Coordinates of C-alpha atoms in Angstrom, one line a residue:
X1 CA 0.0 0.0 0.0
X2 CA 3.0 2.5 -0.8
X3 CA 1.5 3.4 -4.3
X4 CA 2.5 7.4 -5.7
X5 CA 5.3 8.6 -4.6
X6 CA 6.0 5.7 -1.5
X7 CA 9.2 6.0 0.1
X8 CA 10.1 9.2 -1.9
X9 CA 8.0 11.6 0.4
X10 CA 11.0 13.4 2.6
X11 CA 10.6 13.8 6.0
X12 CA 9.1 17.7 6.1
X13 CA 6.6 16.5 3.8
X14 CA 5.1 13.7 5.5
X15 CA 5.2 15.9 9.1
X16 CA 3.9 19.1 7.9
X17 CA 1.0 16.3 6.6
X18 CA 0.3 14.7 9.8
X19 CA 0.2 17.9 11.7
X20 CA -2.3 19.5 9.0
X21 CA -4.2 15.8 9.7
X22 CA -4.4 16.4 13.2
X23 CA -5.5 20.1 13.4
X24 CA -8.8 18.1 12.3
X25 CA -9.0 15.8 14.2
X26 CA -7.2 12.4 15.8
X27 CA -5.9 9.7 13.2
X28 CA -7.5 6.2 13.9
X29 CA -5.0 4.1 12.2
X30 CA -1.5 4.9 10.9
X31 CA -1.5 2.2 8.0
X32 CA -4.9 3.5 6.9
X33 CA -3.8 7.0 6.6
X34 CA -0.3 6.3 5.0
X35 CA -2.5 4.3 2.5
X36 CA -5.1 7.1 1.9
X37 CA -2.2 9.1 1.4
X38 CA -0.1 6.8 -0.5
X39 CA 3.0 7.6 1.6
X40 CA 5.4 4.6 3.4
X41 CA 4.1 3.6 7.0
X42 CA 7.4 3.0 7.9
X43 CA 8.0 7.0 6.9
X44 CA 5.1 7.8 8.9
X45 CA 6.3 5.9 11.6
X46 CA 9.7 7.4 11.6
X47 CA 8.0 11.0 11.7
X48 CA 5.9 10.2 14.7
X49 CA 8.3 9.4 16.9
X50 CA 10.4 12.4 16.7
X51 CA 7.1 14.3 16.9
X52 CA 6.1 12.3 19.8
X53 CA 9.8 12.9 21.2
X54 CA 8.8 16.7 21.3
X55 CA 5.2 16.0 22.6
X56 CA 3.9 17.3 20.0
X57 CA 1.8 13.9 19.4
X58 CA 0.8 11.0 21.4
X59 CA 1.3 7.2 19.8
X60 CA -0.6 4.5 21.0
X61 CA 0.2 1.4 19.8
X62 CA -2.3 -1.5 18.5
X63 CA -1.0 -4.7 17.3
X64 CA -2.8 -7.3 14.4
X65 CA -2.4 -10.6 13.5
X66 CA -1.5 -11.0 10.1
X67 CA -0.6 -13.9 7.6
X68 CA 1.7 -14.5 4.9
X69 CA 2.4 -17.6 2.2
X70 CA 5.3 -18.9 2.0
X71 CA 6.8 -19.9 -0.7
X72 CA 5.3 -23.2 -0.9
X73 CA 2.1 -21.6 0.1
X74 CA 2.6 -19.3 -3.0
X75 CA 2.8 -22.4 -5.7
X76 CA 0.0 -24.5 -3.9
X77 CA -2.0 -21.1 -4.7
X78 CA -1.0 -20.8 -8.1
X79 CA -1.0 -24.5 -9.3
X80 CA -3.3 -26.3 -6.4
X81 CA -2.6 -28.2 -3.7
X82 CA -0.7 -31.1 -3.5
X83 CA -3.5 -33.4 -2.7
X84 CA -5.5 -32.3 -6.0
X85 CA -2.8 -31.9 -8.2
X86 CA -2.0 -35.4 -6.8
X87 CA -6.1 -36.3 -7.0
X88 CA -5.7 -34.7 -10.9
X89 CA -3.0 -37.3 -12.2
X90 CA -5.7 -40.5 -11.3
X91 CA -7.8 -40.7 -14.8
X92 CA -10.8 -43.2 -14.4
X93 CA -8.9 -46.6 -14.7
X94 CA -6.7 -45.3 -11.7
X95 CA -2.9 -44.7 -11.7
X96 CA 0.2 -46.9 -10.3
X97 CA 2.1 -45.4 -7.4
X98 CA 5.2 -44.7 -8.8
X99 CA 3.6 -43.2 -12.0
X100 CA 2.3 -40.6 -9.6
X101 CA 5.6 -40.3 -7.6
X102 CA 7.5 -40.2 -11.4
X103 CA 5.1 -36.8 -11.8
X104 CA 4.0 -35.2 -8.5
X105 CA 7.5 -35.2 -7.6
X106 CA 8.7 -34.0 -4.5
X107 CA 5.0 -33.2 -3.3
X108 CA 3.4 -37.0 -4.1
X109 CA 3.9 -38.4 -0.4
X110 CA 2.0 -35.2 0.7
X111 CA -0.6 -34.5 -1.6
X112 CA -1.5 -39.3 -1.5
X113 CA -1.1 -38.6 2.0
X114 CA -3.5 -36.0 2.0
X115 CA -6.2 -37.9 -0.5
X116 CA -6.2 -40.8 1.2
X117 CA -7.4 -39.0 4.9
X118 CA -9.6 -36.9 2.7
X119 CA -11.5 -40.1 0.9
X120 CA -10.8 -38.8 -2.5
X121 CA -8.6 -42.1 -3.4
X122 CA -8.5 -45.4 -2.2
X123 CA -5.5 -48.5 -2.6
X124 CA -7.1 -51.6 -4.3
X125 CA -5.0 -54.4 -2.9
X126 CA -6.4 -56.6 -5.0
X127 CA -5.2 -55.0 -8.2
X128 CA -1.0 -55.2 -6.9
X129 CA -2.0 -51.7 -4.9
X130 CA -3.4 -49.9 -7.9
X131 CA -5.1 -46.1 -7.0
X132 CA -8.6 -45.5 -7.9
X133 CA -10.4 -42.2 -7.6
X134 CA -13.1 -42.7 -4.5
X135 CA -14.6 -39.7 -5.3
X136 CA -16.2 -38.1 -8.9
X137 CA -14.9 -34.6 -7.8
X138 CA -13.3 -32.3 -5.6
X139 CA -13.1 -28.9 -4.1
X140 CA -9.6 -27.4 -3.8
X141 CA -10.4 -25.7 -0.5
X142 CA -6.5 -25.4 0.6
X143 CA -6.0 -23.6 -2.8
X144 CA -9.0 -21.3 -1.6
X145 CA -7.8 -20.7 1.6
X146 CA -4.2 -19.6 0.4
X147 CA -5.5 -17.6 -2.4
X148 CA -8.1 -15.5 0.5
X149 CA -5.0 -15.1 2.3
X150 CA -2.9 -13.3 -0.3
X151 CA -5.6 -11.3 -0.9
X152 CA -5.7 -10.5 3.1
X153 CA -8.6 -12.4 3.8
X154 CA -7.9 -14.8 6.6
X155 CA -9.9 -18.4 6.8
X156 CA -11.1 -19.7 10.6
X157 CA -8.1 -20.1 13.2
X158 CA -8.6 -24.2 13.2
X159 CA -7.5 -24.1 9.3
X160 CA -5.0 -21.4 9.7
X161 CA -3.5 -23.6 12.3
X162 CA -3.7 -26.4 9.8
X163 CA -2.0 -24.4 6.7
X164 CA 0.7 -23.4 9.4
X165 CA 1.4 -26.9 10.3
X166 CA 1.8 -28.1 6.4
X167 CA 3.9 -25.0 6.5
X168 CA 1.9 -23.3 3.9
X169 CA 1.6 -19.8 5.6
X170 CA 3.5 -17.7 8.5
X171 CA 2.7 -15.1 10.8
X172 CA 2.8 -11.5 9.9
X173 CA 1.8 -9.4 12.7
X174 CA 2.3 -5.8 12.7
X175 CA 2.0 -2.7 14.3
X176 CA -0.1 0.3 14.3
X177 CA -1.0 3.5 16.1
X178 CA -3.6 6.1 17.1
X179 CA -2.4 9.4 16.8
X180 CA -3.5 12.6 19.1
X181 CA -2.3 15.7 20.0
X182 CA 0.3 16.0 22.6
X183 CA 1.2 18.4 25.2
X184 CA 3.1 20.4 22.7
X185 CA 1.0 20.3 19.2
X186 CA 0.9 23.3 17.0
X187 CA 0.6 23.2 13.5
X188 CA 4.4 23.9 12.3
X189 CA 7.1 22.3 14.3
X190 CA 10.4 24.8 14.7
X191 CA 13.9 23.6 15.4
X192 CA 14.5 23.2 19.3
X193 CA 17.5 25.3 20.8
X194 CA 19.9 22.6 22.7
X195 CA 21.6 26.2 24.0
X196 CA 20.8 29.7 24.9
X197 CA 23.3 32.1 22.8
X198 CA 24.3 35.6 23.2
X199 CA 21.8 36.8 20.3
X200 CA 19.0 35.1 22.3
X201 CA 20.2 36.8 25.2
X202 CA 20.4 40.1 23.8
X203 CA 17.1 40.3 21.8
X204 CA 15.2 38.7 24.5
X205 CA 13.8 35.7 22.1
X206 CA 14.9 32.8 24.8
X207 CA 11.9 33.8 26.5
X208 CA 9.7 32.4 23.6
X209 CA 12.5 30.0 22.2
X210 CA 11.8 26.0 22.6
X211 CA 14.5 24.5 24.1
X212 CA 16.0 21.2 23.8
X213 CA 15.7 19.0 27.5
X214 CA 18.5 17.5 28.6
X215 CA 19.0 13.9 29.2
X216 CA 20.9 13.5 31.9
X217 CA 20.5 9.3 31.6
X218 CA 22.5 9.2 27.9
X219 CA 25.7 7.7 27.8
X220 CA 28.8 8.9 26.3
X221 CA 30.3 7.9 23.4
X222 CA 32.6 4.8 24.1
X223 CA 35.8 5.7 24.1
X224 CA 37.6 2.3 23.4
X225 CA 39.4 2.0 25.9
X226 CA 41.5 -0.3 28.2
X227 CA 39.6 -2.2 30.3
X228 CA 40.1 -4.5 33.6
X229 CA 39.5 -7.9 33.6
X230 CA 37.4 -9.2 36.3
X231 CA 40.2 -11.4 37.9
X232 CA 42.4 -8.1 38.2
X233 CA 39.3 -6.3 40.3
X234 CA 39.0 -9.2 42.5
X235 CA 42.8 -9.5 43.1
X236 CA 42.9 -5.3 44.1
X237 CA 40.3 -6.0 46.4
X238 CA 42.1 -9.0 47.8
X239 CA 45.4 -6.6 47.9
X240 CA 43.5 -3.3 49.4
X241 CA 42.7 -6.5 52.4
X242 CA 46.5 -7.5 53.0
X243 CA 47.8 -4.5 53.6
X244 CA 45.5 -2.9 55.8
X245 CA 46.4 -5.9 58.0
X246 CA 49.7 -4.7 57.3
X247 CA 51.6 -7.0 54.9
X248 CA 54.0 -6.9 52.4
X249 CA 54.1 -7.8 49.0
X250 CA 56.5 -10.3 47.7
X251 CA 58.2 -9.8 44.6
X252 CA 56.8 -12.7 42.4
X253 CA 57.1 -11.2 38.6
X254 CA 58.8 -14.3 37.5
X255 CA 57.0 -17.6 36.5
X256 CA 60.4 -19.5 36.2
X257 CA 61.6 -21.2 39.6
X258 CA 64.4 -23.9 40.4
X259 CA 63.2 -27.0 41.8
X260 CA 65.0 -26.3 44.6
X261 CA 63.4 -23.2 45.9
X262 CA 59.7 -24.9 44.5
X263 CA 60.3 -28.3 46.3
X264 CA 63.4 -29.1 47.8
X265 CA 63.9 -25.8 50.0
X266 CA 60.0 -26.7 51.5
X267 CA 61.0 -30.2 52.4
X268 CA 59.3 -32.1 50.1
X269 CA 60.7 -35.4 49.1
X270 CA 62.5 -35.6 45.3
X271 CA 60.3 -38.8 44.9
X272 CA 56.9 -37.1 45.5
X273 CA 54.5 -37.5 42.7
X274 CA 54.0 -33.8 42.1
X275 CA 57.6 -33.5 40.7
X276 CA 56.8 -35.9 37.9
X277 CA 55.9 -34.2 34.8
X278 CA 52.4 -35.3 34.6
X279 CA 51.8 -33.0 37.4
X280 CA 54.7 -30.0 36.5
X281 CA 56.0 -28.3 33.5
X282 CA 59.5 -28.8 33.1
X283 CA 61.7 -26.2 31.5
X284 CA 63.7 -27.7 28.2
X285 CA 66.1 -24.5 27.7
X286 CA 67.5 -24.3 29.9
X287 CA 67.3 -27.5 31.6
X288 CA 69.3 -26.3 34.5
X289 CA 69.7 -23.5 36.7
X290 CA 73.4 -21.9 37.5
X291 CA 73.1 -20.6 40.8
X292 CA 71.8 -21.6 44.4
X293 CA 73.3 -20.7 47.8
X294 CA 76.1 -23.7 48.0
X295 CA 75.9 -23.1 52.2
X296 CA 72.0 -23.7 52.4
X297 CA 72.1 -26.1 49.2
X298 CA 74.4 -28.2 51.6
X299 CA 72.2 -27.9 54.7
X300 CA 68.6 -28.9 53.2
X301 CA 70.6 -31.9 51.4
X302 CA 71.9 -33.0 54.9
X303 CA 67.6 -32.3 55.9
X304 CA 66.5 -34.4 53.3
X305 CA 68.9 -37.5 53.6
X306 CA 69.6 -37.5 57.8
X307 CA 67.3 -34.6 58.9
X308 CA 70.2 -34.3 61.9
X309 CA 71.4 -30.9 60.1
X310 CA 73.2 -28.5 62.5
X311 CA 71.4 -25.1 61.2
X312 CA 73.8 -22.3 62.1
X313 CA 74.0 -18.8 61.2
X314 CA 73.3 -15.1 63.1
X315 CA 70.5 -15.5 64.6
X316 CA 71.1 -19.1 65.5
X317 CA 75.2 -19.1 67.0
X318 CA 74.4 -22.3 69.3
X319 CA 73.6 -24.3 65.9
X320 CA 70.9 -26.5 67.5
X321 CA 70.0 -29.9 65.3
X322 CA 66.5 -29.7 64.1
X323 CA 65.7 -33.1 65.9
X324 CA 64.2 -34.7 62.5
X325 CA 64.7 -38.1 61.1
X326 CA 64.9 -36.6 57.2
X327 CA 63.4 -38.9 54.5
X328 CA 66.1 -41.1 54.4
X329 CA 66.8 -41.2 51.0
X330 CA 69.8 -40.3 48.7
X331 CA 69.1 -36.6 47.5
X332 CA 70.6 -35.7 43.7
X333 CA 71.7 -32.2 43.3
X334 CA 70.8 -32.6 39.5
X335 CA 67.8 -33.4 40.4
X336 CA 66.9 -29.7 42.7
X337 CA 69.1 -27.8 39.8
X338 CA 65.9 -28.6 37.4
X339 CA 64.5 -25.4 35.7
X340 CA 60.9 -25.6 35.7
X341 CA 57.2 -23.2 35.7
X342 CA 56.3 -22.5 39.3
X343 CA 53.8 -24.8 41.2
X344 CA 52.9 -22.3 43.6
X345 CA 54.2 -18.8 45.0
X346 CA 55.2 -20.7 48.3
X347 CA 59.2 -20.9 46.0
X348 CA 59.0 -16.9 46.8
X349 CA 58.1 -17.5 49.9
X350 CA 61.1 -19.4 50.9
X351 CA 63.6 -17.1 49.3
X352 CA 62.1 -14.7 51.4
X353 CA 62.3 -15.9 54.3
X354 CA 66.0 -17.3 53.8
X355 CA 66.5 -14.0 52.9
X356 CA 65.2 -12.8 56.2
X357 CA 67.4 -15.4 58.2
X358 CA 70.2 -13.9 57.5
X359 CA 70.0 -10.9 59.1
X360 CA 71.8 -10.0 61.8
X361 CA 68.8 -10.3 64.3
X362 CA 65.6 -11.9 64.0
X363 CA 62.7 -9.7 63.1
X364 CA 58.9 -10.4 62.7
X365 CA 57.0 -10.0 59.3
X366 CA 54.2 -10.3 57.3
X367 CA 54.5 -11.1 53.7
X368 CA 51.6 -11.9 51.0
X369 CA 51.7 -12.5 47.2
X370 CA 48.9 -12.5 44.8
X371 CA 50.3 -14.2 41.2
X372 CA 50.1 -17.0 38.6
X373 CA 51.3 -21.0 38.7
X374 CA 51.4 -23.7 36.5
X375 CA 50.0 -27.0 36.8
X376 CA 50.0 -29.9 34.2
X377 CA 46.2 -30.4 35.0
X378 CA 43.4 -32.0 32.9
X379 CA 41.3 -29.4 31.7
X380 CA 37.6 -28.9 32.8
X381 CA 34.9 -26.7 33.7
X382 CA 37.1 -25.7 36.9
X383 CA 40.4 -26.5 36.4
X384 CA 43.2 -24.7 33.8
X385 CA 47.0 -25.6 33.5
X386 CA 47.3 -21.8 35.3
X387 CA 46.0 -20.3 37.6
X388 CA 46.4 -17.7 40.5
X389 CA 47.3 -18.3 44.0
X390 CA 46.6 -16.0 46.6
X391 CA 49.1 -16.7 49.5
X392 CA 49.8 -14.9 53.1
X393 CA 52.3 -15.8 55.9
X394 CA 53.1 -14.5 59.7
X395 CA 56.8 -15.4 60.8
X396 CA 57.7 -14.7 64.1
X397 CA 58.6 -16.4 67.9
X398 CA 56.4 -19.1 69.1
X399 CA 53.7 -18.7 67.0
X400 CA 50.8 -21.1 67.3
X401 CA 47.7 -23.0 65.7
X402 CA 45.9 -20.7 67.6
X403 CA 47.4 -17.7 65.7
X404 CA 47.1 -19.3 62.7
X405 CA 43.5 -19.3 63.3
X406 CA 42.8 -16.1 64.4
X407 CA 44.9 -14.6 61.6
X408 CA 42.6 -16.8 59.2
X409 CA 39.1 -15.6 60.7
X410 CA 40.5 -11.7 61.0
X411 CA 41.3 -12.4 56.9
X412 CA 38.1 -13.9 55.4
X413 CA 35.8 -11.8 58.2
X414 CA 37.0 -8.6 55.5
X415 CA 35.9 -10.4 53.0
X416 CA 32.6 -11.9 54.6
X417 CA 33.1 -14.6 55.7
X418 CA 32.6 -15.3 59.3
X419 CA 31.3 -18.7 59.4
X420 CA 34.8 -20.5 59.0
X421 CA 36.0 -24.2 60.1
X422 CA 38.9 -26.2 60.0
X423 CA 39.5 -29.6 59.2
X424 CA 43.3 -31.6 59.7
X425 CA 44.7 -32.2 56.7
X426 CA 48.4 -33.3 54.8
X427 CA 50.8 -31.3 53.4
X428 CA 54.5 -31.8 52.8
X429 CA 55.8 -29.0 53.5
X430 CA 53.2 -27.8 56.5
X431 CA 52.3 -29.3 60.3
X432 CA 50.2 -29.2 61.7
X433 CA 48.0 -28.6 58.2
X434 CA 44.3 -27.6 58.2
X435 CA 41.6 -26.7 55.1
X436 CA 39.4 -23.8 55.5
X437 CA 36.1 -24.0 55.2
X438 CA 33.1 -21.2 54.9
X439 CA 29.5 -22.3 55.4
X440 CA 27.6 -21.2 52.2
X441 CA 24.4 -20.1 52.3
X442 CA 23.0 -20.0 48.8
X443 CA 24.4 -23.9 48.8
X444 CA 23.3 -24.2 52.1
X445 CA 26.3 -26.3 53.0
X446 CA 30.1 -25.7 53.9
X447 CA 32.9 -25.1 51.0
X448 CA 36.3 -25.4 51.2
X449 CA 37.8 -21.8 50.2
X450 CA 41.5 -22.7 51.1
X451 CA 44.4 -24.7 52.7
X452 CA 46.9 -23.7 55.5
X453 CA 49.9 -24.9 58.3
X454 CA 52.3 -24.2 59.9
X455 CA 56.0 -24.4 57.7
X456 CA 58.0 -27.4 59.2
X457 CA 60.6 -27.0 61.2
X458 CA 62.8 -29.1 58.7
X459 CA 62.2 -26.1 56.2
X460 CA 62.6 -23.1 58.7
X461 CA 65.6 -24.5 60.6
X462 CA 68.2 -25.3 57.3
X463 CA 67.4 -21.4 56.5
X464 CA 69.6 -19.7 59.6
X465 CA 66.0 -19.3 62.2
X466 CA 66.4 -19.9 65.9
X467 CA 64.6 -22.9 67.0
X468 CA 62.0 -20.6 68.9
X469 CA 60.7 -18.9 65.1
X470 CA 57.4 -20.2 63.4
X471 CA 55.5 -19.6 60.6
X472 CA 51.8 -20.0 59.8
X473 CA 50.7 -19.6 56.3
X474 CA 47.7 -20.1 54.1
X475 CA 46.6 -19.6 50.9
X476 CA 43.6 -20.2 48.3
X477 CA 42.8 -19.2 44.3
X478 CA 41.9 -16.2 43.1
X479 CA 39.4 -17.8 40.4
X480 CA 37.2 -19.5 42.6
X481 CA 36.4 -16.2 44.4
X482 CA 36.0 -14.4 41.1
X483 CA 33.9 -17.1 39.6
X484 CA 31.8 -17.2 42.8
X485 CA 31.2 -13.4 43.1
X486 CA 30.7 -13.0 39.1
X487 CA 28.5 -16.0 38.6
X488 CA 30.5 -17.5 36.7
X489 CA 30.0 -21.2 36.0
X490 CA 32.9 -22.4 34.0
X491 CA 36.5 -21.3 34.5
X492 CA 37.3 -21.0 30.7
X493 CA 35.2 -18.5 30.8
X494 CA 36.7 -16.3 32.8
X495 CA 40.7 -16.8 31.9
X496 CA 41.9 -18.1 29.1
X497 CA 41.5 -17.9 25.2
X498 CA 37.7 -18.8 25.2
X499 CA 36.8 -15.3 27.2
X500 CA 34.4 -13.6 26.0
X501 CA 35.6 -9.7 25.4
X502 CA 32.4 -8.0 25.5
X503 CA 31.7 -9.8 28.8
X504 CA 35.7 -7.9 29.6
X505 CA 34.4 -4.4 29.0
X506 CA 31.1 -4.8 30.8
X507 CA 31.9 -6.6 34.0
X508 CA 30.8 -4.2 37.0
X509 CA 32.9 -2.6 39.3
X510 CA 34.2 -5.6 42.8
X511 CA 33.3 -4.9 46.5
X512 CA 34.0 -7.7 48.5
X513 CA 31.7 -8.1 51.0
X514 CA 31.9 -6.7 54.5
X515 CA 28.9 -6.9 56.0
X516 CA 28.8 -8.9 59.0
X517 CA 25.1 -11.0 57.7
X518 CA 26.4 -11.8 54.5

C-alpha cells in the first residue's frame, strides 16, 4: 500500500501532513492514513516518533495478527494443492504409485497422503496396490484458503492452524497507532535550541524559544578503551585486604623457579609424585639453573637424607640440630638444579624468608603474594594448567595454631566470611596442616575456600631461624572467588583464550563483602 510517490516523500513533507491531519482531528489508524495518502508507513512511523519525542503527538500502539504464504504456500496457490494436483493425475482406470511419484515429484507423499485421509482415493490391494479415484470430484479448498490469504482475507483459526502446520503460511503481525495531539501540538514544528546564545540573550527571544531537555540518563560515546579484567578487580580487592592488616608484598614477577626453591627448600621429598611431569612443567632451555646458595644447598641436602642438620647462622650461633629423622633417602643435586614453571608462589616465599634469616637479628614479618602458577592439569569446567594463587604468611617467635586461626578468621571476616572451620589435613611442606572452610548459604552447605599450616621446622631451621621462630601460612585461588562473586560457571570463561571480550568491557565494578550478615 506504498502506491505514488512511496518512500520518496521526505521527511518535512510527510510531518507538515500529519500535523495538518491532526488540526482536524485524531488519526484512527497509521496504516490507513499512510494508504489514503499513498505515503510509506514505515516513513510515517519514523516521523511520529520524533514528533512524539517533542510532545507534539501521542502514539498509541495497537497490534494485528497477520498472515503470509510462503513460498510453498505461493505455488499450492497458483497451481493447487498437492492433494488435487496429486487427485488430478488419477484418470478413471486409476494410476500406479510410482507413476504418480515419477510426476508429482517432490509433493506425491503429501498430496496421496492428503487424499487418502480426505477419501478422494483409495488403494485396491487386490489389483497389486493400484489407485482408484473414490470420489467423482473435488473442491480445492486449501487452494481457496491460500488464495483469500494473499488477498488479506484470513480463513477460521482451526484451518489457519492447519495451513501453518503443512507450513503453507507464516505469521505476519504488525503494528499500528492512534495518533492525538500531545502536550506540545501546534501546527508547524520549529527547530528546538539545545543552547541559549548571546543573540537570544540580547534580543530577549529565549523567552519564547523551545528549548531542547536534557538527558541527563544518555551515555557517552565509548571511548575504546583499556579495560580491567574481572580477575584483576578481584585481586585489588584482595590486595587493598593485605595491607590494611599490614603486609608486604612479595616480589613474584617471575614464572620460572628452580626446583630447589619450588620443592626441595620446602621439604618435600624428590620422589613425591608432584615433581613428575604429569603434574609439573619442566623447562627444556635451559634445563638447568646456574646458581643456588652452596651453604643452604648443603644444609637442606643434609635435611632431606639425615634430617640431623646443624642449622647455624646469626640469629642461631648455638647451631641446634633440628631433631628430625629426614626422609632417608639419597638426595641428587641434578635433580633440585631442574628449571621448571612455578607450582605455587610458596618458591618466593622461601627465598624470602631465607632472605630474612640472614640478618643480623631476628625480626617479625608479614608477607603476601597474589600471582600465577602452573599445573600440568586435565582441563575442565574448573580446572586450567594456570591459575592464581593467593598466599599470606606470619613469621615470628612461638607462634601457634591458635594464631594461625585467628589470623585466618580476622582475613576472610574482611571479605565476609565469618562462618569459618577447620579440618586436619596433609601437606608436605606444613604441620600441623588444616583446610578452610566457609558455610555457604545459597548452597546451604560448607565449601572449602582454602588450605593452610604451619612451615615445618625441617624447612625453617636449614634457613639460619632460631629454634623458637614459626610460621603460619595459608593460601587459596583467586578464580574460585571471582567465579563465585561474578556467577560465573565455567572457568574458561573467565581466563583463558575462550573469554568472552564484551563480557571484559562490561563486568561491574568488585566490592568484596563486608557486612557482617552476609
Amino acid at each position: 500500500g506504498d502506491g505514488g510517490k512511496g518512500s520518496s516523500w521526505r521527511m518535512a513533507e510527510v510531518e507538515g501532513m500529519l500535523l495538518a491531519a491532526l488540526k482536524g482531528g485524531d488519526i484512527a489508524n497509521s496504516l490507513d492514513w499512510a494508504k489514503s495518502k499513498s505515503v510509506d508507513h514505515a516513513s510515517v512511523i519514523g516521523t511520529l516518533k520524533s514528533l512524539a519525542g517533542d510532545e507534539f503527538v501521542v502514539m498509541e500502539a495497537e497490534d494485528h495478527e497477520a498472515w503470509k504464504l510462503t513460498d510453498e504456500g505461493e505455488a499450492c496457490a497458483d497451481k493447487g494443492s498437492p492433494e488435487a494436483q496429486v487427485f488430478a493425475m488419477v484418470g478413471p482406470d486409476g494410476a500406479a504409485k510410482d507413476e504418480i511419484e515419477k510426476l508429482a515429484g517432490a509433493m506425491a507423499k503429501v498430496g496421496l497422503s492428503q487424499c487418502m485421509q480426505a477419501k478422494w482415493l483409495k488403494v485396491d490391494k487386490t489389483q497389486g496396490g493400484r489407485i482408484f479415484r473414490e470420489a467423482e470430484s473435488v473442491q480445492d479448498t486449501v487452494q481457496q484458503q491460500l488464495q483469500g490469504v494473499r488477498g488479506g482475507h484470513f480463513p477460521a483459526k482451526a484451518d489457519l492452524d492447519k495451513l501453518k502446520k503443512r507450513k503453507l503460511v507464516a505469521a505476519a503481525n504488525y503494528k499500528t497507532f492512534k495518533v492525538t495531539k500531545g502536550a506540545g501540538y501546534s501546527e508547524t514544528r520549529t527547530k528546538a535550541c539545545t543552547d541559549i546564545t548571546a543573540d537570544m540573550m540580547h534580543d530577549g527571544s529565549w523567552k519564547t524559544a523551545r528549548f531542547k531537555p536534557y538527558n541527563f540518563a544518555a551515555l557517552g560515546q565509548d571511548q575504546g578503551a583499556g579495560r580491567l579484567h574481572p580477575l584483576l578487580k578481584v585481586r585489588k580487592e584482595f590486595r587493598e585486604i593485605f595491607l590494611e592488616m599490614g603486609f608486604e608484598e612479595m616480589p613474584t614477577q617471575r614464572f620460572v623457579e628452580t626446583s630447589f626453591w619450588n620443592f626441595d627448600s620446602l621439604f618435600q621429598p624428590q620422589a613425591h609424585p608432584a615433581r613428575d611431569m604429569q603434574d609439573t612443567f619442566f623447562i627444556k632451555d635451559p634445563s638447568q639453573t646456574l646458581t643456588i646458595p652452596e651453604d643452604y644447598l648443603t644444609k637442606v641436602k643434609s635435611t632431606h637424607e639425615t634430617g640431623n642438620c646443624a642449622t647455624g647462622g646469626p640469629q642461631d650461633p648455638a647451631a641446634t640440630p633440628v631433631g628430625s629423622f629426614g626422609h632417608r633417602t639419597p638426595w641428587m643435586r641434578a635433580e633440585a638444579e631442574k628449571n621448571l614453571l612455578r607450582t605455587h608462589t610458596t618458591a618466593i616465599s622461601a627465598q624470602m624468608l631465607h632472605k630474612l634469616a640472614q640478618e643480623k637479628e631476628f625480626r617479625p614479618a608479614k608477607y603476601f603474594s597474589i600471582d600465577r602458577v602452573f599445573r600440568n592439569e586435565t582441563l575442565d569446567a574448573t580446572h586450567l594448567a594456570e591459575f592464581h594463587q593467593i598466599e599470606g604468611l606470619v613469621v615470628d617467635k612461638n607462634l601457634t595454631l591458635g594464631d594461625l586461626m585467628g589470623t585466618i578468621q580476622a582475613f576472610f571476616a574482611k571479605l565476609g566470611m565469618h562462618e569459618i572451620r577447620f579440618k586436619p589435613t596433609y601437606n608436605p611442606y606444613t604441620e600441623p596442616s588444616m583446610e578452610i572452610f566457609n558455610y555457604h548459604k545459597g548452597l546451604k552447605k560448607w565449601v572449602e575456600i582454602g588450605n593452610s599450616g604451619m612451615f615445618r621446622p625441617e624447612m625453617l631451621r636449614p634457613m639460619g631461624f632460631a629454634d623458637d621462630v614459626s610460621c603460619i601460612a595459608w593460601g587459596l585461588s583467586l578464580e574460585r572467588p571471582t567465579m563465585i562473586l561474578y556467577g560465573i560457571d565455567n572457568i574458561r570463561d573467565l581466563f583463558g583464550h575462550k573469554v568472552d571480550l564484551h563480557m571484559i568491557k562490561t563486568n561491574p565494578v568488585c566490592r568484596l563483602t563486608v557486612g557482617k550478615d552476609e
